[in-house]
Coordinates of C-alpha atoms in Angstrom, one line a residue:
M13 CA -41.3 -67.6 33.6
L14 CA -40.9 -65.2 31.5
L15 CA -38.5 -64.4 28.3
W16 CA -37.3 -60.9 28.7
F17 CA -35.5 -59.1 26.1
R18 CA -32.9 -55.8 26.4
N19 CA -29.6 -55.7 24.1
D20 CA -30.8 -58.7 22.5
L21 CA -32.9 -58.5 20.0
R22 CA -31.9 -61.7 17.8
L23 CA -33.1 -65.1 16.8
T24 CA -29.1 -67.2 17.0
D25 CA -26.8 -67.1 19.2
N26 CA -29.5 -65.9 21.8
P27 CA -29.1 -67.8 25.4
A28 CA -31.5 -66.4 26.7
L29 CA -34.3 -67.4 24.6
N30 CA -32.6 -71.2 24.1
F31 CA -32.9 -71.5 28.0
A32 CA -36.6 -70.3 27.1
I33 CA -37.3 -72.3 24.6
E34 CA -36.4 -75.6 25.5
N35 CA -38.4 -74.7 28.9
G36 CA -41.6 -74.4 27.2
V37 CA -41.9 -70.6 27.8
T38 CA -44.3 -68.5 25.5
D39 CA -44.5 -65.4 26.8
A40 CA -42.0 -62.6 26.2
I41 CA -41.6 -58.7 26.7
F42 CA -39.7 -56.2 25.5
F43 CA -40.0 -52.5 27.3
I44 CA -40.1 -49.4 25.0
S45 CA -38.5 -46.4 27.6
P46 CA -38.5 -43.3 26.6
K47 CA -37.0 -41.5 29.5
Q48 CA -35.0 -43.8 30.1
W49 CA -33.6 -43.5 26.4
Q50 CA -33.4 -39.6 26.8
A51 CA -31.6 -40.3 30.3
H52 CA -29.2 -41.9 28.6
N53 CA -29.0 -39.4 25.4
L54 CA -29.8 -41.9 22.7
A55 CA -30.3 -40.7 19.2
P56 CA -34.2 -41.0 17.9
I57 CA -31.7 -42.7 14.5
K58 CA -31.1 -45.2 17.3
K59 CA -34.4 -45.4 18.6
D60 CA -35.8 -46.1 15.7
F61 CA -33.7 -48.2 15.1
I62 CA -34.3 -50.3 18.3
Y63 CA -38.4 -50.0 17.5
R64 CA -37.8 -51.7 14.3
H65 CA -36.0 -54.7 15.2
A66 CA -37.9 -55.1 18.1
L67 CA -41.2 -55.5 15.9
L68 CA -39.0 -57.8 13.5
L69 CA -38.7 -60.0 16.5
K70 CA -42.3 -60.0 17.3
H71 CA -43.0 -61.0 13.7
Q72 CA -40.0 -63.5 14.0
L73 CA -41.4 -65.1 17.4
V74 CA -44.8 -65.8 16.7
E75 CA -43.3 -68.6 14.4
L76 CA -42.2 -70.5 17.6
G77 CA -45.0 -69.9 19.5
I78 CA -43.8 -67.2 21.9
Q79 CA -45.7 -63.8 22.0
L80 CA -43.8 -60.9 22.4
Q81 CA -45.1 -57.9 24.1
L82 CA -44.3 -54.3 23.2
I83 CA -44.5 -52.2 26.8
E84 CA -44.2 -48.5 27.4
A85 CA -42.0 -48.5 30.7
A86 CA -41.0 -44.9 30.6
S87 CA -37.7 -45.6 33.5
F88 CA -36.0 -48.5 34.9
D89 CA -38.5 -48.0 38.0
D90 CA -41.1 -48.6 35.4
Q91 CA -40.0 -51.4 34.8
I92 CA -39.0 -52.3 37.9
D93 CA -42.6 -52.0 39.4
F94 CA -44.0 -54.4 36.4
L95 CA -41.7 -56.9 37.0
K96 CA -42.0 -57.0 40.3
A97 CA -46.0 -57.1 39.8
N98 CA -46.1 -59.8 37.2
E99 CA -47.1 -63.4 37.6
H100 CA -43.6 -64.4 36.2
K101 CA -41.4 -65.2 39.3
Q102 CA -38.2 -65.9 36.8
I103 CA -37.2 -64.1 34.4
I104 CA -35.1 -65.0 31.7
V105 CA -32.8 -62.6 30.5
N106 CA -29.3 -62.1 29.0
Q107 CA -27.1 -59.7 31.1
E108 CA -26.5 -56.0 30.5
L109 CA -23.2 -54.4 31.1
E110 CA -23.7 -51.2 32.0
L111 CA -24.0 -49.4 35.5
N112 CA -27.3 -48.5 35.7
E113 CA -28.5 -51.6 34.5
Q114 CA -26.6 -53.9 36.6
R115 CA -28.4 -51.1 39.2
R116 CA -31.4 -52.2 38.2
D117 CA -31.3 -56.0 38.1
A118 CA -29.6 -55.6 41.5
A119 CA -33.0 -53.9 42.3
L120 CA -35.0 -57.1 41.0
K121 CA -33.3 -59.4 42.4
D122 CA -33.6 -57.6 46.0
A123 CA -37.3 -57.6 45.7
G124 CA -37.2 -61.7 45.4
V125 CA -37.7 -61.5 41.4
E126 CA -35.4 -64.0 40.2
L127 CA -33.7 -63.9 37.1
I128 CA -31.8 -66.7 35.6
T129 CA -28.7 -64.8 33.4
F130 CA -26.8 -65.7 30.0
E131 CA -23.9 -63.9 28.5
S132 CA -24.8 -62.7 24.7
D133 CA -22.6 -59.7 24.2
V134 CA -19.0 -60.9 23.8
V135 CA -17.7 -64.1 22.1
V136 CA -14.8 -64.6 25.2
P137 CA -16.7 -64.1 28.5
K138 CA -15.5 -61.1 30.4
G139 CA -13.3 -61.4 33.3
L140 CA -11.1 -64.5 32.0
I141 CA -8.7 -62.4 30.0
L142 CA -6.7 -61.3 32.4
N143 CA -2.5 -60.4 32.6
Q144 CA 0.1 -62.9 35.1
S145 CA -0.9 -60.9 37.9
G146 CA -4.8 -61.6 37.2
Q147 CA -5.6 -58.8 36.5
M148 CA -7.4 -56.8 33.6
F149 CA -5.0 -55.6 30.5
R150 CA -4.3 -52.0 30.4
V151 CA -3.1 -51.9 26.9
F152 CA -4.9 -53.4 23.8
T153 CA -2.2 -55.5 22.0
P154 CA -1.5 -58.0 24.5
F155 CA -5.3 -58.3 25.5
K156 CA -5.8 -59.4 21.4
R157 CA -2.6 -61.7 22.4
A158 CA -4.3 -63.1 25.1
W159 CA -7.9 -63.2 24.1
L160 CA -6.5 -65.3 21.1
S161 CA -4.6 -67.7 22.6
W162 CA -7.8 -68.7 25.0
L163 CA -10.1 -68.8 22.3
R164 CA -7.3 -71.5 20.3
Q165 CA -7.1 -73.0 24.0
H166 CA -11.0 -73.3 24.4
G167 CA -12.9 -72.2 21.8
F168 CA -16.3 -71.3 22.1
N169 CA -20.1 -72.0 21.5
I170 CA -22.7 -70.4 19.5
E171 CA -26.4 -70.8 20.9
T172 CA -28.4 -72.0 17.7
H173 CA -31.7 -73.4 17.8
P174 CA -32.8 -75.9 15.0
T175 CA -36.3 -75.1 14.3
I176 CA -34.6 -70.9 14.2
Q177 CA -32.9 -71.7 11.4
S178 CA -35.8 -72.9 9.3
L179 CA -37.9 -70.2 10.0
V180 CA -39.4 -68.4 6.5
F181 CA -40.3 -65.3 6.8
E182 CA -42.9 -63.1 4.5
E183 CA -40.2 -60.6 4.1
K184 CA -42.3 -57.7 2.2
D185 CA -45.3 -57.8 4.7
L186 CA -43.0 -57.7 7.4
L187 CA -41.6 -54.9 6.0
A188 CA -44.3 -53.1 5.3
K189 CA -45.4 -53.3 8.8
I190 CA -42.2 -51.9 10.2
E191 CA -42.5 -48.7 7.8
S192 CA -45.5 -48.0 8.8
D193 CA -45.3 -48.5 12.7
N194 CA -42.3 -46.4 13.8
F195 CA -40.2 -43.8 14.8
K196 CA -39.6 -42.2 11.6
A197 CA -36.4 -41.0 12.3
G198 CA -34.3 -41.8 9.7
A199 CA -33.1 -45.6 10.3
E200 CA -35.1 -47.5 7.5
K201 CA -32.4 -46.9 5.6
W202 CA -30.5 -49.5 7.3
P203 CA -31.9 -52.9 6.1
M204 CA -33.4 -54.9 8.9
S205 CA -30.5 -57.7 10.5
F206 CA -32.1 -60.7 8.5
Q207 CA -31.8 -59.2 5.6
V208 CA -28.0 -58.0 6.6
E209 CA -27.7 -62.2 7.7
Q210 CA -28.4 -63.3 4.6
T211 CA -27.0 -61.0 2.0
L212 CA -25.2 -57.8 3.0
I213 CA -22.7 -60.2 5.7
P214 CA -22.7 -62.7 2.6
M215 CA -21.5 -59.8 0.1
F216 CA -19.2 -58.2 2.4
M217 CA -16.9 -61.6 3.1
E218 CA -17.0 -62.5 -0.9
T219 CA -16.2 -59.2 -1.8
K220 CA -14.4 -56.6 0.6
L221 CA -13.0 -59.1 3.1
S222 CA -9.8 -59.4 0.6
K223 CA -9.2 -55.3 0.2
Y224 CA -10.8 -55.0 3.7
Q225 CA -7.1 -53.4 5.2
E226 CA -6.1 -51.6 2.3
Q227 CA -9.8 -50.0 2.1
R228 CA -11.0 -50.1 5.7
D229 CA -9.4 -46.3 5.9
V230 CA -10.5 -44.8 2.9
P231 CA -14.2 -43.1 4.3
S232 CA -15.0 -42.6 0.2
I233 CA -15.5 -46.0 -0.3
K234 CA -18.2 -48.8 1.4
G235 CA -14.5 -51.0 2.4
T236 CA -15.9 -51.6 6.1
S237 CA -18.5 -53.7 7.0
G238 CA -21.3 -51.8 8.8
L239 CA -22.6 -53.7 11.1
S240 CA -21.7 -52.2 14.4
P241 CA -25.2 -51.1 14.0
Y242 CA -26.8 -54.6 14.5
L243 CA -23.5 -55.3 17.7
A244 CA -25.2 -51.9 19.1
I245 CA -28.5 -53.7 19.5
G246 CA -27.5 -57.6 19.6
A247 CA -29.4 -58.0 16.9
I248 CA -26.6 -59.6 15.5
S249 CA -23.7 -61.7 18.0
P250 CA -20.1 -61.4 17.9
K251 CA -19.3 -64.9 18.4
Y252 CA -22.1 -65.4 14.7
L253 CA -19.6 -63.2 13.0
L254 CA -16.7 -65.4 14.0
T255 CA -18.5 -68.5 13.3
I256 CA -18.8 -67.6 9.8
L257 CA -15.6 -65.6 9.8
L258 CA -14.3 -68.9 11.1
S259 CA -15.7 -70.9 7.7
R260 CA -14.3 -69.4 5.9
H261 CA -10.6 -68.6 6.8
P262 CA -10.4 -71.3 9.1
D263 CA -6.3 -70.0 10.5
I264 CA -8.1 -66.6 11.5
L265 CA -7.2 -66.6 15.4
S266 CA -3.2 -67.4 14.0
E267 CA -4.2 -64.0 12.7
Q268 CA -4.2 -64.8 8.8
P269 CA -5.1 -63.9 6.5
A270 CA -3.8 -60.1 7.3
S271 CA -6.7 -58.4 5.4
A272 CA -9.5 -61.3 7.3
F273 CA -7.6 -60.2 10.5
S274 CA -8.0 -57.0 10.4
W275 CA -11.4 -56.8 10.3
L276 CA -11.3 -59.8 13.0
N277 CA -9.3 -57.0 14.8
E278 CA -11.5 -54.5 15.4
L279 CA -13.8 -56.9 16.9
V280 CA -11.2 -57.9 19.2
W281 CA -11.1 -53.8 20.4
R282 CA -14.8 -54.0 20.5
E283 CA -14.2 -57.2 23.2
F284 CA -11.5 -55.2 24.4
Y285 CA -13.7 -52.5 25.5
R286 CA -16.6 -54.7 26.9
H287 CA -14.0 -56.1 29.4
L288 CA -12.4 -53.0 30.5
L289 CA -16.1 -51.8 31.1
F290 CA -17.3 -55.0 33.5
H291 CA -13.7 -55.0 35.4
F292 CA -13.8 -50.8 35.7
P293 CA -17.4 -50.1 35.9
N294 CA -17.1 -46.4 36.7
L295 CA -16.0 -45.0 33.9
I296 CA -19.6 -44.5 32.7
K297 CA -19.7 -42.1 35.3
G298 CA -17.2 -40.0 33.1
T299 CA -13.6 -40.9 35.0
V300 CA -11.0 -40.9 33.3
F301 CA -9.3 -44.7 33.4
N302 CA -5.9 -42.6 33.5
E303 CA -6.7 -40.7 37.0
K304 CA -3.4 -38.4 36.2
Y305 CA -5.3 -36.4 34.0
E306 CA -8.7 -36.3 36.5
N307 CA -7.8 -32.5 36.5
I308 CA -6.9 -31.2 33.4
P309 CA -8.5 -27.8 33.1
W310 CA -9.8 -28.6 30.1
Q311 CA -11.2 -25.6 27.6
T312 CA -14.7 -23.8 28.4
D313 CA -15.0 -21.7 25.9
Q314 CA -18.1 -23.3 24.1
K315 CA -17.4 -21.7 20.5
Y316 CA -15.1 -24.3 20.3
L317 CA -16.9 -26.9 20.6
Q318 CA -20.1 -25.6 18.5
A319 CA -17.8 -25.1 15.8
W320 CA -16.9 -28.8 15.8
Q321 CA -20.6 -29.5 16.5
Q322 CA -21.6 -27.7 13.4
G323 CA -18.6 -28.8 10.8
K324 CA -17.5 -25.0 11.0
T325 CA -13.5 -25.7 12.1
G326 CA -12.3 -24.9 8.5
Y327 CA -10.8 -28.3 8.2
P328 CA -12.2 -29.6 5.7
I329 CA -11.9 -33.2 6.6
V330 CA -13.2 -32.6 10.6
D331 CA -16.0 -30.7 9.0
A332 CA -17.2 -33.3 6.3
A333 CA -16.7 -36.2 8.8
M334 CA -19.2 -33.6 11.2
R335 CA -21.1 -33.4 8.4
Q336 CA -21.6 -36.9 7.4
L337 CA -22.8 -37.9 11.5
N338 CA -25.0 -35.2 11.9
Q339 CA -27.2 -35.9 7.9
T340 CA -26.7 -39.7 8.7
G341 CA -25.9 -40.8 12.5
W342 CA -22.9 -42.9 11.6
M343 CA -19.6 -41.7 11.0
H344 CA -16.7 -43.8 9.5
N345 CA -14.2 -44.8 12.3
R346 CA -10.8 -43.7 10.8
L347 CA -13.0 -40.2 10.9
R348 CA -14.0 -40.3 14.4
M349 CA -10.9 -40.9 15.5
I350 CA -9.3 -37.5 13.4
V351 CA -12.6 -35.1 15.2
A352 CA -11.9 -37.1 18.0
S353 CA -8.3 -36.0 18.3
F354 CA -9.1 -32.8 16.8
L355 CA -11.5 -31.8 19.4
T356 CA -9.9 -32.8 22.3
K357 CA -5.8 -31.6 21.1
H358 CA -6.1 -28.8 18.6
L359 CA -9.3 -27.1 20.6
L360 CA -8.4 -28.3 24.4
V361 CA -12.2 -29.4 24.9
D362 CA -13.2 -31.9 27.2
W363 CA -13.4 -35.2 25.2
R364 CA -16.9 -36.4 27.5
A365 CA -18.2 -33.4 25.4
G366 CA -17.2 -35.5 22.7
E367 CA -18.4 -38.1 24.2
T368 CA -22.4 -36.8 24.6
Y369 CA -22.5 -35.5 21.3
F370 CA -21.7 -38.7 19.6
T371 CA -24.1 -40.8 22.0
E372 CA -26.8 -38.4 20.3
K373 CA -26.2 -38.8 17.0
L374 CA -25.1 -42.6 16.7
I375 CA -26.5 -45.1 15.6
D376 CA -24.6 -47.5 16.6
L377 CA -23.9 -45.5 19.8
D378 CA -21.9 -48.4 22.4
F379 CA -21.4 -47.0 25.3
A380 CA -18.0 -49.2 26.4
A381 CA -16.8 -48.4 23.0
N382 CA -17.6 -44.9 22.3
N383 CA -16.1 -44.3 26.1
G384 CA -13.5 -45.9 25.3
G385 CA -12.2 -44.6 21.0
W386 CA -12.7 -41.1 23.5
Q387 CA -10.5 -41.5 26.0
W388 CA -8.1 -43.2 23.4
S389 CA -8.3 -40.6 21.3
A390 CA -7.9 -37.6 24.6
G391 CA -5.1 -40.0 26.2
T392 CA -6.8 -40.4 29.0
G393 CA -7.5 -44.2 28.7
C394 CA -6.3 -47.4 27.8
D395 CA -3.3 -47.4 25.5
A396 CA 0.7 -47.9 25.4
Q397 CA 0.7 -43.5 23.8
P398 CA -0.6 -40.7 26.4
Y399 CA -1.0 -37.5 25.1
F400 CA 1.5 -37.2 22.4
R401 CA -0.1 -38.5 19.5
I402 CA -1.9 -35.9 17.3
F403 CA -3.0 -36.6 14.4
N404 CA -2.7 -33.9 11.8
P405 CA -5.9 -33.2 9.9
I406 CA -4.3 -32.0 6.4
T407 CA -1.9 -35.3 5.8
Q408 CA -5.1 -37.6 7.3
S409 CA -6.8 -35.5 5.2
E410 CA -4.2 -36.5 2.0
K411 CA -3.9 -39.7 3.0
F412 CA -7.5 -40.8 3.1
D413 CA -9.3 -38.9 1.4
P414 CA -6.6 -38.1 -1.8
Q415 CA -8.8 -36.4 -4.4
G416 CA -10.8 -34.8 -1.7
N417 CA -14.1 -37.1 -2.9
F418 CA -15.6 -37.4 0.7
I419 CA -14.7 -33.6 1.5
R420 CA -17.0 -33.0 -1.5
K421 CA -19.4 -35.1 -0.6
Y422 CA -20.3 -33.6 2.6
L423 CA -18.9 -30.2 1.3
P424 CA -20.5 -29.0 -2.2
E425 CA -19.1 -25.6 -1.4
L426 CA -15.8 -26.9 -1.9
A427 CA -17.0 -29.2 -5.1
D428 CA -14.6 -26.4 -7.3
I429 CA -11.5 -26.5 -5.1
P430 CA -8.7 -28.3 -7.0
D431 CA -6.8 -31.6 -5.6
K432 CA -4.1 -29.8 -4.7
Y433 CA -6.3 -27.4 -2.4
I434 CA -9.3 -29.2 -0.9
H435 CA -7.8 -30.3 2.2
F436 CA -7.2 -27.4 3.5
P437 CA -8.2 -24.4 1.0
H438 CA -7.6 -21.4 2.6
E439 CA -4.7 -20.3 0.4
Y440 CA -6.4 -20.5 -2.8
I441 CA -9.8 -19.2 -1.4
R442 CA -7.3 -16.5 0.0
A443 CA -5.9 -15.5 -3.6
T444 CA -9.1 -16.1 -5.8
G445 CA -11.5 -14.0 -3.7
L446 CA -14.0 -16.8 -3.1
K447 CA -16.3 -16.8 0.0
C448 CA -16.9 -20.3 0.1
Y449 CA -15.8 -21.4 3.3
W450 CA -15.1 -20.1 7.1
P451 CA -11.8 -19.8 8.4
A452 CA -9.5 -22.4 10.3
I453 CA -10.6 -22.2 14.2
V454 CA -7.0 -22.4 15.4
E455 CA -3.7 -22.8 13.3
H456 CA -2.6 -26.5 13.2
K457 CA 1.3 -26.3 14.1
A458 CA 0.5 -23.7 17.0
A459 CA -2.3 -25.6 18.4
R460 CA -0.7 -28.9 18.2
E461 CA 2.1 -26.8 20.3
K462 CA -0.1 -25.6 22.6
A463 CA -1.3 -29.1 23.2
L464 CA 1.9 -30.5 24.5
A465 CA 2.5 -28.2 26.5
F466 CA -1.2 -28.5 28.0
Y467 CA -0.8 -31.9 28.5
K468 CA 2.4 -32.2 30.0
Q469 CA 2.0 -29.4 32.7
H470 CA -0.6 -31.1 33.7
L471 CA 0.5 -34.0 34.6

């Protein structure tokens, strides 16, 4: 048997790895697939992040007597060819959710390769949270209630092997090795998963979780957990996080305490979108969830899209957010909603263009969450409120960045603009004769009215 790591680059809560250990498997592989990554528009920073954690895993597995080979196979077809020619006809894997990955696995099975599969990317197995009609929920809140109820009734198991818990790593030597052998694409600013488990998660739980509800939407504060990149590549599992949360807050599945539950709520959103993709796999093809929006004639003028991508819309909170994305490969969640709403509602640009741009930039790119978030913002997805939710970027800025601290960090051009004008500085700039900022590409009120009429017309 052969152990094949994919989107599960971790030791703790890895059912495929545990099965391999129990059955004496000593050979493992991970594919470096640049052509496939390029076809999926994967961000360079995420490629780097994946590679770093593959190297980490390679060194960790030595302690368990497992030899992990990092093999370059440019595409999924090359992966199939390699595995078909391999002497191991039984391959142990954790399932992957996305459509191309599902098709690759089906092709292997058709070729006579036996895949021993496990599920490791969600807390509640996909397909079990259904409404009274036996269908997937189409709105988040009832899904959340059913998800919590299922867990209260059934609980869950976390796959932790005793040998794994006792491992000790020479961190300095290991990190030096990783630093000397990577894509050099910026992921070195993100700590490795074992550092996150040992230090950052306990620190978050002890010092930030009680303030999470009030600080999570403020982009100038590091009030979020910062765990999304690790979840996205499977370096940390959602079950692991829920286990830690339950150890501190045994009533969390009853939504208490409120601030801690607001963090769990974000994990439930992740589960919602992954369950949604399981039931509706064609979402990965760029199809809309709400079919009545299938033929919307989106704006095709590239100047709007390019201004948004470059952070030159003339709305400071939007432009600062896009600069954060372009410079760091990450964006605060509140800002993702603001910029997505602006692109789709103010500029009437196809949500797919925004989804693709995020894919090309984000270190924490997770297809299910990215697609779900973009369709939520565009009004084409699973939502109780359709097209008429339109974020006002000025009032959002005033509410969540009141002194403009975040704006000034990423738009130093506006450093000297008074707080009163920082959220939309054009009147002040005209009055003072400054030339420090570009004009707004649309006027908010007019853009909002146009969007409402546009959506209503094409229902």
